[in-house]
């Protein structure tokens, strides 16, 4: 059996790279040269990246694009997006322009609470536990004073703490369920620190509150952790205009509006479609979440759980036509921050936030939701008219050309040619071959 490597994290960067290259790459020198090509020339920037995580060997670049013309609650913004998928920024920009001419996007912050739980096991009488919880509650709140003082000053902090009986779901399972307002911070570290304090106080004081019960029935803390399910940190984004203003190429405004609403209804009732529909929304959401240094895994997990809250996975967006008015909207949980974490640390994140006029967390929730709604509008708009492939493959053309080793001049010719023709990898290959034959 092969032995694992030990002490790896303590090796120097070049020792790690050399070891990886020799272990795994057919051509170790070629591998090392690719790794080194992505190092940053500015050693301060590189050191920052090296220290974000353990065992950094190089940087993984994503394109950082911008989508202009987003009118959000009357403010005109250019949205930064970090994403690799070729058509996303183009689709966002197209939707932004479309809605700029029709009143723009509106948003409303519905709630801003986040939660976390101390999960524990207790096999005694619930009544004793409840009496103890009522007694200890003020002490629990006091115990986190040092952690929450600056959050309290900013108008946030602990909002509530409850004892919840979960024994119907799992034998002897209880929890302390706490809600927090973390203002402009995403607040994960803050919440986790508070929860761990609650856990320690709750467990320890039980032994002094009721020593005989505590000996027989101890409070056994299993874990204390925030929840990325954030249905109480919710923003609504919407667009609305008279149906008659929804003119698109090759279809009447009325037909477009009703096909659009029908497509959304399908995503509401059919999980196979809903997943792809919501994936398109997340194309926009994740790109902004990444560009602004937020945790896209947390957002993804929370959003999809929210999309399943009825018991069936469903569309996040909704659309209706009422009295000749088309309205398209989405409620989405977005636990985001504009202070703390990467936001002050990563120069590009700082720049992205500055581009957005240094939003607070609520404004960032609005902007991110709008990016998702715009993306979904663009995707459904294409799906119910031309189909998705026309625009998608046009944007993918340069990737195919790059894969085939086309130079700048050849790429220009390919773009010209495919203004009218359908893009497929084979078609691009054959047109490129023709260009090369003609050039010989
Ligand atoms: C592709 O990344 C996203 C779409 O599939 C979304 C959708 O189908 O609504 C185009």
Short mmCIF file of C-alpha atoms and ligand atoms in Angstrom, two decimals:
data_model
loop_
_atom_site.label_atom_id
_atom_site.label_comp_id
_atom_site.label_asym_id
_atom_site.label_seq_id
_atom_site.Cartn_x
_atom_site.Cartn_y
_atom_site.Cartn_z
CA UNK A 1 0.00 0.00 0.00
CA UNK A 2 1.35 3.44 -0.86
CA UNK A 3 2.24 5.77 1.99
CA UNK A 4 0.79 9.27 2.27
CA UNK A 5 2.98 12.32 2.49
CA UNK A 6 3.65 13.83 5.90
CA UNK A 7 4.51 17.38 6.95
CA UNK A 8 3.51 18.60 3.47
CA UNK A 9 2.09 21.92 4.64
CA UNK A 10 5.46 22.81 6.20
CA UNK A 11 7.42 22.32 2.97
CA UNK A 12 8.45 25.37 0.96
CA UNK A 13 6.37 26.29 -2.05
CA UNK A 14 9.03 25.04 -4.48
CA UNK A 15 9.38 21.75 -2.62
CA UNK A 16 5.63 21.24 -2.91
CA UNK A 17 5.60 22.09 -6.60
CA UNK A 18 8.57 19.85 -7.38
CA UNK A 19 6.96 16.94 -5.49
CA UNK A 20 3.58 17.39 -7.25
CA UNK A 21 5.27 17.66 -10.63
CA UNK A 22 7.33 14.54 -10.12
CA UNK A 23 4.44 12.54 -8.70
CA UNK A 24 1.74 13.42 -11.18
CA UNK A 25 2.87 15.13 -14.39
CA UNK A 26 4.08 13.28 -17.49
CA UNK A 27 6.38 16.23 -18.15
CA UNK A 28 7.33 17.70 -14.74
CA UNK A 29 9.13 20.72 -16.19
CA UNK A 30 6.18 21.62 -18.39
CA UNK A 31 3.87 21.34 -15.35
CA UNK A 32 6.15 23.56 -13.27
CA UNK A 33 6.32 26.13 -16.02
CA UNK A 34 2.48 26.33 -16.23
CA UNK A 35 2.27 26.71 -12.45
CA UNK A 36 4.87 29.48 -12.47
CA UNK A 37 3.32 31.31 -15.43
CA UNK A 38 0.28 32.03 -13.24
CA UNK A 39 2.28 33.47 -10.38
CA UNK A 40 1.73 37.16 -9.87
CA UNK A 41 4.67 39.39 -10.79
CA UNK A 42 3.99 41.62 -7.78
CA UNK A 43 5.26 39.65 -4.80
CA UNK A 44 2.97 41.48 -2.36
CA UNK A 45 -0.10 40.38 -4.31
CA UNK A 46 1.30 36.86 -4.59
CA UNK A 47 1.97 36.67 -0.84
CA UNK A 48 -1.62 37.72 -0.19
CA UNK A 49 -2.87 34.85 -2.35
CA UNK A 50 -0.40 32.42 -0.82
CA UNK A 51 -1.78 33.21 2.59
CA UNK A 52 -5.49 32.95 1.75
CA UNK A 53 -5.30 29.16 1.98
CA UNK A 54 -2.90 26.36 2.84
CA UNK A 55 -0.57 24.87 0.22
CA UNK A 56 -1.05 27.55 -2.45
CA UNK A 57 1.11 26.67 -5.43
CA UNK A 58 -0.26 29.14 -7.98
CA UNK A 59 -3.32 31.25 -8.82
CA UNK A 60 -6.48 30.16 -10.60
CA UNK A 61 -7.67 33.08 -12.69
CA UNK A 62 -11.28 33.70 -13.67
CA UNK A 63 -12.31 36.47 -16.05
CA UNK A 64 -13.50 39.58 -14.23
CA UNK A 65 -16.08 41.19 -16.53
CA UNK A 66 -18.49 44.08 -16.18
CA UNK A 67 -22.15 44.46 -17.19
CA UNK A 68 -23.15 48.13 -17.59
CA UNK A 69 -26.57 49.82 -17.75
CA UNK A 70 -28.18 48.34 -14.65
CA UNK A 71 -30.78 50.78 -13.38
CA UNK A 72 -31.56 49.60 -9.83
CA UNK A 73 -34.02 51.63 -7.74
CA UNK A 74 -33.17 54.64 -9.88
CA UNK A 75 -29.38 54.24 -9.53
CA UNK A 76 -27.38 53.43 -12.67
CA UNK A 77 -24.70 50.83 -11.97
CA UNK A 78 -22.11 48.73 -13.75
CA UNK A 79 -22.00 45.28 -12.19
CA UNK A 80 -18.69 43.40 -11.80
CA UNK A 81 -18.92 39.67 -12.54
CA UNK A 82 -16.29 36.96 -12.07
CA UNK A 83 -17.23 33.97 -14.22
CA UNK A 84 -15.84 31.65 -16.86
CA UNK A 85 -19.04 30.93 -18.85
CA UNK A 86 -18.85 32.86 -22.12
CA UNK A 87 -22.43 34.07 -22.48
CA UNK A 88 -23.23 35.23 -18.92
CA UNK A 89 -21.91 38.81 -18.96
CA UNK A 90 -23.28 39.34 -22.46
CA UNK A 91 -26.74 38.15 -21.40
CA UNK A 92 -26.68 40.29 -18.23
CA UNK A 93 -25.68 43.38 -20.22
CA UNK A 94 -28.41 42.74 -22.79
CA UNK A 95 -31.11 42.39 -20.12
CA UNK A 96 -29.82 45.47 -18.30
CA UNK A 97 -30.14 47.56 -21.46
CA UNK A 98 -33.57 46.13 -22.23
CA UNK A 99 -34.88 47.09 -18.77
CA UNK A 100 -33.05 50.42 -18.70
CA UNK A 101 -35.45 51.47 -21.43
CA UNK A 102 -38.45 50.15 -19.47
CA UNK A 103 -38.06 51.60 -15.98
CA UNK A 104 -35.20 49.50 -14.62
CA UNK A 105 -35.15 47.04 -11.74
CA UNK A 106 -36.78 47.54 -8.34
CA UNK A 107 -35.75 45.80 -5.14
CA UNK A 108 -37.02 45.49 -1.61
CA UNK A 109 -35.22 44.03 1.40
CA UNK A 110 -37.75 41.73 3.06
CA UNK A 111 -35.67 40.51 6.06
CA UNK A 112 -32.02 40.50 7.18
CA UNK A 113 -31.75 37.85 9.87
CA UNK A 114 -29.29 34.97 9.96
CA UNK A 115 -29.39 32.03 12.31
CA UNK A 116 -27.27 29.40 13.99
CA UNK A 117 -27.89 26.46 16.28
CA UNK A 118 -26.31 24.70 19.22
CA UNK A 119 -27.30 21.08 18.58
CA UNK A 120 -27.33 18.97 21.73
CA UNK A 121 -28.46 15.69 23.20
CA UNK A 122 -30.46 15.46 26.43
CA UNK A 123 -32.42 12.46 27.66
CA UNK A 124 -34.15 13.89 30.74
CA UNK A 125 -37.50 15.56 31.31
CA UNK A 126 -38.24 18.39 28.85
CA UNK A 127 -39.89 20.43 31.61
CA UNK A 128 -36.65 20.56 33.60
CA UNK A 129 -34.77 21.62 30.50
CA UNK A 130 -37.33 24.33 29.74
CA UNK A 131 -37.15 25.67 33.30
CA UNK A 132 -33.38 25.74 33.03
CA UNK A 133 -33.49 27.51 29.64
CA UNK A 134 -35.82 30.22 30.99
CA UNK A 135 -33.48 30.73 33.94
CA UNK A 136 -30.24 30.77 31.94
CA UNK A 137 -31.44 32.85 28.97
CA UNK A 138 -30.33 36.26 30.39
CA UNK A 139 -26.95 34.73 31.30
CA UNK A 140 -26.54 33.38 27.76
CA UNK A 141 -27.21 36.84 26.35
CA UNK A 142 -24.76 38.42 28.79
CA UNK A 143 -22.07 35.84 28.05
CA UNK A 144 -21.57 37.07 24.48
CA UNK A 145 -21.27 40.76 25.48
CA UNK A 146 -17.58 41.01 24.60
CA UNK A 147 -18.14 39.40 21.19
CA UNK A 148 -21.17 41.48 20.22
CA UNK A 149 -20.29 44.94 21.59
CA UNK A 150 -19.14 46.45 18.28
CA UNK A 151 -21.92 44.68 16.34
CA UNK A 152 -24.43 46.07 18.87
CA UNK A 153 -23.04 49.58 18.28
CA UNK A 154 -23.63 49.15 14.55
CA UNK A 155 -27.26 48.29 15.26
CA UNK A 156 -26.99 44.51 15.00
CA UNK A 157 -26.24 41.60 17.29
CA UNK A 158 -28.29 38.81 18.81
CA UNK A 159 -32.02 39.12 18.09
CA UNK A 160 -33.44 36.04 19.77
CA UNK A 161 -32.59 32.71 21.29
CA UNK A 162 -35.01 29.80 21.62
CA UNK A 163 -34.98 26.28 22.95
CA UNK A 164 -36.33 23.89 20.36
CA UNK A 165 -37.51 20.34 20.94
CA UNK A 166 -36.55 18.21 17.95
CA UNK A 167 -37.21 14.84 19.56
CA UNK A 168 -39.94 14.02 17.07
CA UNK A 169 -37.30 14.00 14.34
CA UNK A 170 -34.48 12.41 16.34
CA UNK A 171 -34.44 10.85 19.79
CA UNK A 172 -33.12 13.17 22.56
CA UNK A 173 -32.30 15.91 20.05
CA UNK A 174 -32.72 19.56 21.12
CA UNK A 175 -31.27 22.82 19.96
CA UNK A 176 -30.69 26.41 20.92
CA UNK A 177 -31.80 28.33 17.86
CA UNK A 178 -30.38 31.86 17.78
CA UNK A 179 -31.02 34.63 15.26
CA UNK A 180 -28.65 37.49 14.56
CA UNK A 181 -28.47 40.70 12.60
CA UNK A 182 -24.89 41.00 11.37
CA UNK A 183 -25.47 44.37 9.62
CA UNK A 184 -22.86 44.70 6.84
CA UNK A 185 -20.83 41.61 7.69
CA UNK A 186 -21.60 38.18 6.33
CA UNK A 187 -21.03 37.33 10.00
CA UNK A 188 -20.10 33.63 9.92
CA UNK A 189 -17.23 33.99 12.40
CA UNK A 190 -19.27 36.29 14.60
CA UNK A 191 -22.21 33.88 14.74
CA UNK A 192 -20.02 30.83 15.33
CA UNK A 193 -18.17 32.55 18.18
CA UNK A 194 -21.49 33.46 19.85
CA UNK A 195 -22.81 29.92 19.44
CA UNK A 196 -19.72 28.32 20.92
CA UNK A 197 -20.01 30.62 23.91
CA UNK A 198 -23.70 29.71 24.33
CA UNK A 199 -22.81 26.04 24.16
CA UNK A 200 -20.15 26.30 26.87
CA UNK A 201 -22.32 28.35 29.25
CA UNK A 202 -25.42 26.24 28.62
CA UNK A 203 -23.62 22.97 29.28
CA UNK A 204 -21.63 24.14 32.31
CA UNK A 205 -24.38 26.02 34.14
CA UNK A 206 -26.73 23.03 33.91
CA UNK A 207 -24.54 21.21 36.42
CA UNK A 208 -24.89 24.03 38.96
CA UNK A 209 -28.57 24.76 38.21
CA UNK A 210 -29.72 21.22 38.87
CA UNK A 211 -26.79 19.02 39.99
CA UNK A 212 -28.79 15.83 40.58
CA UNK A 213 -30.57 16.00 37.21
CA UNK A 214 -27.38 17.07 35.47
CA UNK A 215 -25.51 14.05 36.73
CA UNK A 216 -28.16 11.66 35.42
CA UNK A 217 -29.08 13.66 32.32
CA UNK A 218 -26.16 15.80 31.11
CA UNK A 219 -26.45 18.31 28.27
CA UNK A 220 -24.21 16.81 25.62
CA UNK A 221 -23.34 19.42 22.98
CA UNK A 222 -22.89 17.80 19.57
CA UNK A 223 -21.97 20.93 17.61
CA UNK A 224 -22.46 24.68 17.37
CA UNK A 225 -22.60 26.22 13.91
CA UNK A 226 -24.33 28.90 11.89
CA UNK A 227 -26.87 27.84 9.28
CA UNK A 228 -26.42 28.69 5.63
CA UNK A 229 -30.15 28.29 5.24
CA UNK A 230 -31.17 31.93 5.35
CA UNK A 231 -34.89 32.23 4.54
CA UNK A 232 -34.97 35.23 6.86
CA UNK A 233 -32.31 37.12 4.93
CA UNK A 234 -34.40 37.80 1.89
CA UNK A 235 -34.48 40.30 -0.96
CA UNK A 236 -37.09 40.79 -3.68
CA UNK A 237 -36.05 41.97 -7.16
CA UNK A 238 -38.57 42.79 -9.86
CA UNK A 239 -39.19 44.35 -13.26
CA UNK A 240 -42.50 45.46 -14.71
CA UNK A 241 -43.74 47.13 -17.86
CA UNK A 242 -46.82 47.16 -20.13
CA UNK A 243 -46.97 43.98 -22.19
CA UNK A 244 -47.03 46.15 -25.32
CA UNK A 245 -43.46 47.29 -24.52
CA UNK A 246 -42.08 43.74 -24.65
CA UNK A 247 -41.35 43.81 -28.34
CA UNK A 248 -38.77 41.24 -29.47
CA UNK A 249 -37.58 40.15 -32.91
CA UNK A 250 -39.88 37.75 -34.77
CA UNK A 251 -42.71 37.58 -32.19
CA UNK A 252 -45.51 39.85 -31.04
CA UNK A 253 -45.14 41.40 -27.58
CA UNK A 254 -48.29 39.58 -26.40
CA UNK A 255 -47.04 36.20 -27.64
CA UNK A 256 -43.61 36.78 -26.07
CA UNK A 257 -45.15 37.74 -22.71
CA UNK A 258 -47.43 34.73 -22.54
CA UNK A 259 -44.74 32.29 -23.68
CA UNK A 260 -42.39 33.80 -21.11
CA UNK A 261 -44.95 33.37 -18.29
CA UNK A 262 -45.64 29.83 -19.47
CA UNK A 263 -41.90 29.01 -19.34
CA UNK A 264 -41.74 30.31 -15.76
CA UNK A 265 -44.84 28.26 -14.82
CA UNK A 266 -43.13 25.15 -16.19
CA UNK A 267 -40.13 25.84 -13.92
CA UNK A 268 -42.53 26.31 -11.00
CA UNK A 269 -44.10 22.87 -11.41
CA UNK A 270 -41.35 20.73 -12.98
CA UNK A 271 -38.16 20.12 -10.94
CA UNK A 272 -36.17 18.94 -14.00
CA UNK A 273 -36.69 22.34 -15.55
CA UNK A 274 -36.52 24.27 -12.24
CA UNK A 275 -32.96 23.15 -11.56
CA UNK A 276 -31.68 24.44 -14.92
CA UNK A 277 -33.84 27.56 -14.65
CA UNK A 278 -32.36 28.33 -11.22
CA UNK A 279 -28.88 27.45 -12.42
CA UNK A 280 -29.26 30.26 -14.94
CA UNK A 281 -30.22 32.62 -12.10
CA UNK A 282 -27.13 31.51 -10.18
CA UNK A 283 -24.98 32.33 -13.24
CA UNK A 284 -25.68 35.96 -12.42
CA UNK A 285 -25.78 35.64 -8.63
CA UNK A 286 -22.55 33.65 -8.24
CA UNK A 287 -20.63 35.93 -10.60
CA UNK A 288 -21.41 38.95 -8.38
CA UNK A 289 -20.93 36.99 -5.17
CA UNK A 290 -17.45 35.93 -6.35
CA UNK A 291 -16.45 39.36 -7.66
CA UNK A 292 -17.42 40.93 -4.33
CA UNK A 293 -15.49 38.39 -2.25
CA UNK A 294 -18.48 36.62 -0.73
CA UNK A 295 -18.96 32.91 -0.06
CA UNK A 296 -20.65 31.44 -3.14
CA UNK A 297 -20.94 27.94 -1.60
CA UNK A 298 -22.94 29.36 1.30
CA UNK A 299 -25.18 31.29 -1.08
CA UNK A 300 -25.67 28.29 -3.40
CA UNK A 301 -26.56 25.94 -0.52
CA UNK A 302 -29.00 28.44 0.98
CA UNK A 303 -30.66 29.38 -2.30
CA UNK A 304 -31.35 25.81 -3.40
CA UNK A 305 -32.70 24.88 0.03
CA UNK A 306 -35.01 27.91 -0.25
CA UNK A 307 -36.12 26.75 -3.70
CA UNK A 308 -37.22 23.48 -2.06
CA UNK A 309 -39.02 24.99 0.90
CA UNK A 310 -42.47 23.77 -0.23
CA UNK A 311 -41.19 20.18 -0.31
CA UNK A 312 -40.69 20.27 -4.06
CA UNK A 313 -37.79 22.02 -5.79
CA UNK A 314 -39.24 24.91 -7.75
CA UNK A 315 -38.45 28.08 -9.68
CA UNK A 316 -37.11 31.04 -7.74
CA UNK A 317 -38.64 33.49 -10.20
CA UNK A 318 -42.29 34.16 -10.99
CA UNK A 319 -44.05 36.07 -13.75
CA UNK A 320 -47.55 37.36 -14.35
CA UNK A 321 -49.61 39.45 -16.72
CA UNK A 322 -52.31 41.53 -15.04
CA UNK A 323 -54.33 44.26 -16.72
CA UNK A 324 -51.89 44.40 -19.62
CA UNK A 325 -48.89 44.76 -17.27
CA UNK A 326 -46.07 42.21 -17.29
CA UNK A 327 -44.29 41.64 -13.96
CA UNK A 328 -41.33 39.35 -13.36
CA UNK A 329 -39.87 38.92 -9.88
CA UNK A 330 -37.86 36.81 -7.51
CA UNK A 331 -37.42 36.48 -3.74
CA UNK A 332 -33.99 35.12 -2.93
CA UNK A 333 -32.09 34.55 0.34
CA UNK A 334 -28.68 36.22 0.12
CA UNK A 335 -26.52 36.34 3.24
CA UNK A 336 -23.83 38.71 1.97
CA UNK A 337 -21.32 41.04 3.52
CA UNK A 338 -19.50 44.19 2.46
CA UNK A 339 -17.14 44.33 5.43
CA UNK A 340 -14.85 41.65 6.86
CA UNK A 341 -13.72 38.48 5.15
CA UNK A 342 -12.06 39.04 1.78
CA UNK A 343 -13.78 42.38 1.25
CA UNK A 344 -10.95 44.53 2.57
CA UNK A 345 -8.19 42.07 1.80
CA UNK A 346 -8.47 41.33 -1.90
CA UNK A 347 -7.65 44.40 -4.02
CA UNK A 348 -9.99 43.28 -6.82
CA UNK A 349 -12.84 42.79 -4.37
CA UNK A 350 -12.26 46.30 -3.01
CA UNK A 351 -12.34 47.57 -6.58
CA UNK A 352 -15.55 45.67 -7.36
CA UNK A 353 -17.22 47.21 -4.31
CA UNK A 354 -15.99 50.66 -5.27
CA UNK A 355 -17.39 50.14 -8.79
CA UNK A 356 -20.72 49.44 -7.07
CA UNK A 357 -20.34 52.72 -5.12
CA UNK A 358 -19.40 50.93 -1.88
CA UNK A 359 -22.79 49.37 -1.15
CA UNK A 360 -23.86 48.25 2.30
CA UNK A 361 -24.94 44.62 2.69
CA UNK A 362 -28.58 45.41 1.86
CA UNK A 363 -27.60 47.20 -1.33
CA UNK A 364 -25.33 44.34 -2.31
CA UNK A 365 -28.21 41.90 -1.72
CA UNK A 366 -30.29 44.02 -4.11
CA UNK A 367 -27.61 44.24 -6.80
CA UNK A 368 -26.89 40.51 -6.64
CA UNK A 369 -30.57 39.57 -6.84
CA UNK A 370 -30.96 41.88 -9.83
CA UNK A 371 -28.03 40.20 -11.59
CA UNK A 372 -29.80 36.86 -11.07
CA UNK A 373 -33.17 38.14 -12.28
CA UNK A 374 -31.57 39.77 -15.34
CA UNK A 375 -29.79 36.52 -16.17
CA UNK A 376 -33.01 34.55 -15.95
CA UNK A 377 -34.85 37.12 -18.07
CA UNK A 378 -32.14 36.81 -20.72
CA UNK A 379 -32.16 33.00 -20.67
CA UNK A 380 -35.95 32.63 -20.87
CA UNK A 381 -36.11 35.36 -23.50
CA UNK A 382 -33.74 33.37 -25.70
CA UNK A 383 -35.29 29.99 -24.89
CA UNK A 384 -38.80 31.02 -25.98
CA UNK A 385 -37.64 32.84 -29.12
CA UNK A 386 -34.46 31.87 -30.97
CA UNK A 387 -33.43 29.01 -28.66
CA UNK A 388 -30.38 29.20 -26.44
CA UNK A 389 -27.72 27.86 -28.80
CA UNK A 390 -27.57 30.76 -31.21
CA UNK A 391 -26.32 33.26 -28.64
CA UNK A 392 -24.53 30.69 -26.54
CA UNK A 393 -22.45 29.26 -29.36
CA UNK A 394 -21.67 32.71 -30.75
CA UNK A 395 -20.12 33.59 -27.40
CA UNK A 396 -18.37 30.21 -27.33
CA UNK A 397 -16.81 30.74 -30.76
CA UNK A 398 -13.60 32.28 -29.41
CA UNK A 399 -13.13 29.37 -26.99
CA UNK A 400 -13.42 26.89 -29.88
CA UNK A 401 -11.08 29.00 -32.01
CA UNK A 402 -8.53 29.15 -29.17
CA UNK A 403 -8.77 25.41 -28.70
CA UNK A 404 -7.96 24.98 -32.41
CA UNK A 405 -4.95 27.29 -32.06
CA UNK A 406 -6.35 30.12 -34.22
CA UNK A 407 -4.30 33.33 -34.24
CA UNK A 408 -5.78 36.83 -33.87
CA UNK A 409 -6.25 37.34 -37.63
CA UNK A 410 -7.93 33.96 -38.03
CA UNK A 411 -10.22 34.68 -35.07
CA UNK A 412 -11.34 37.94 -36.69
CA UNK A 413 -12.18 36.07 -39.89
CA UNK A 414 -14.05 33.39 -37.95
CA UNK A 415 -16.12 36.00 -36.09
CA UNK A 416 -16.98 37.64 -39.42
CA UNK A 417 -17.95 34.31 -40.99
CA UNK A 418 -20.11 33.18 -38.06
CA UNK A 419 -22.14 36.39 -37.98
CA UNK A 420 -24.51 34.50 -40.25
CA UNK A 421 -23.63 30.80 -39.86
CA UNK A 422 -24.47 28.45 -36.99
CA UNK A 423 -21.50 27.81 -34.69
CA UNK A 424 -20.57 24.18 -34.05
CA UNK A 425 -17.08 22.84 -33.23
CA UNK A 426 -16.98 21.01 -36.58
CA UNK A 427 -18.14 24.05 -38.55
CA UNK A 428 -15.45 26.19 -36.89
CA UNK A 429 -12.80 23.57 -37.61
CA UNK A 430 -13.75 23.37 -41.27
CA UNK A 431 -14.00 27.15 -41.78
CA UNK A 432 -10.61 27.59 -40.09
CA UNK A 433 -9.16 24.94 -42.38
CA UNK A 434 -10.52 26.83 -45.42
CA UNK A 435 -9.03 30.11 -44.13
CA UNK A 436 -5.67 28.41 -43.69
CA UNK A 437 -5.83 26.74 -47.13
CA UNK A 438 -6.62 30.10 -48.77
CA UNK A 439 -3.71 31.74 -46.94
CA UNK A 440 -1.19 29.21 -48.25
C1 LIG B 1 -26.78 28.01 -18.96
O1 LIG B 1 -25.65 28.27 -18.18
C2 LIG B 1 -28.02 28.49 -18.25
C3 LIG B 1 -29.34 28.18 -18.96
O2 LIG B 1 -29.44 26.76 -19.19
C4 LIG B 1 -30.43 28.62 -18.03
C5 LIG B 1 -31.84 28.22 -18.46
O3 LIG B 1 -31.99 27.19 -19.14
O4 LIG B 1 -32.76 28.93 -18.05
C6 LIG B 1 -29.42 28.82 -20.30
#
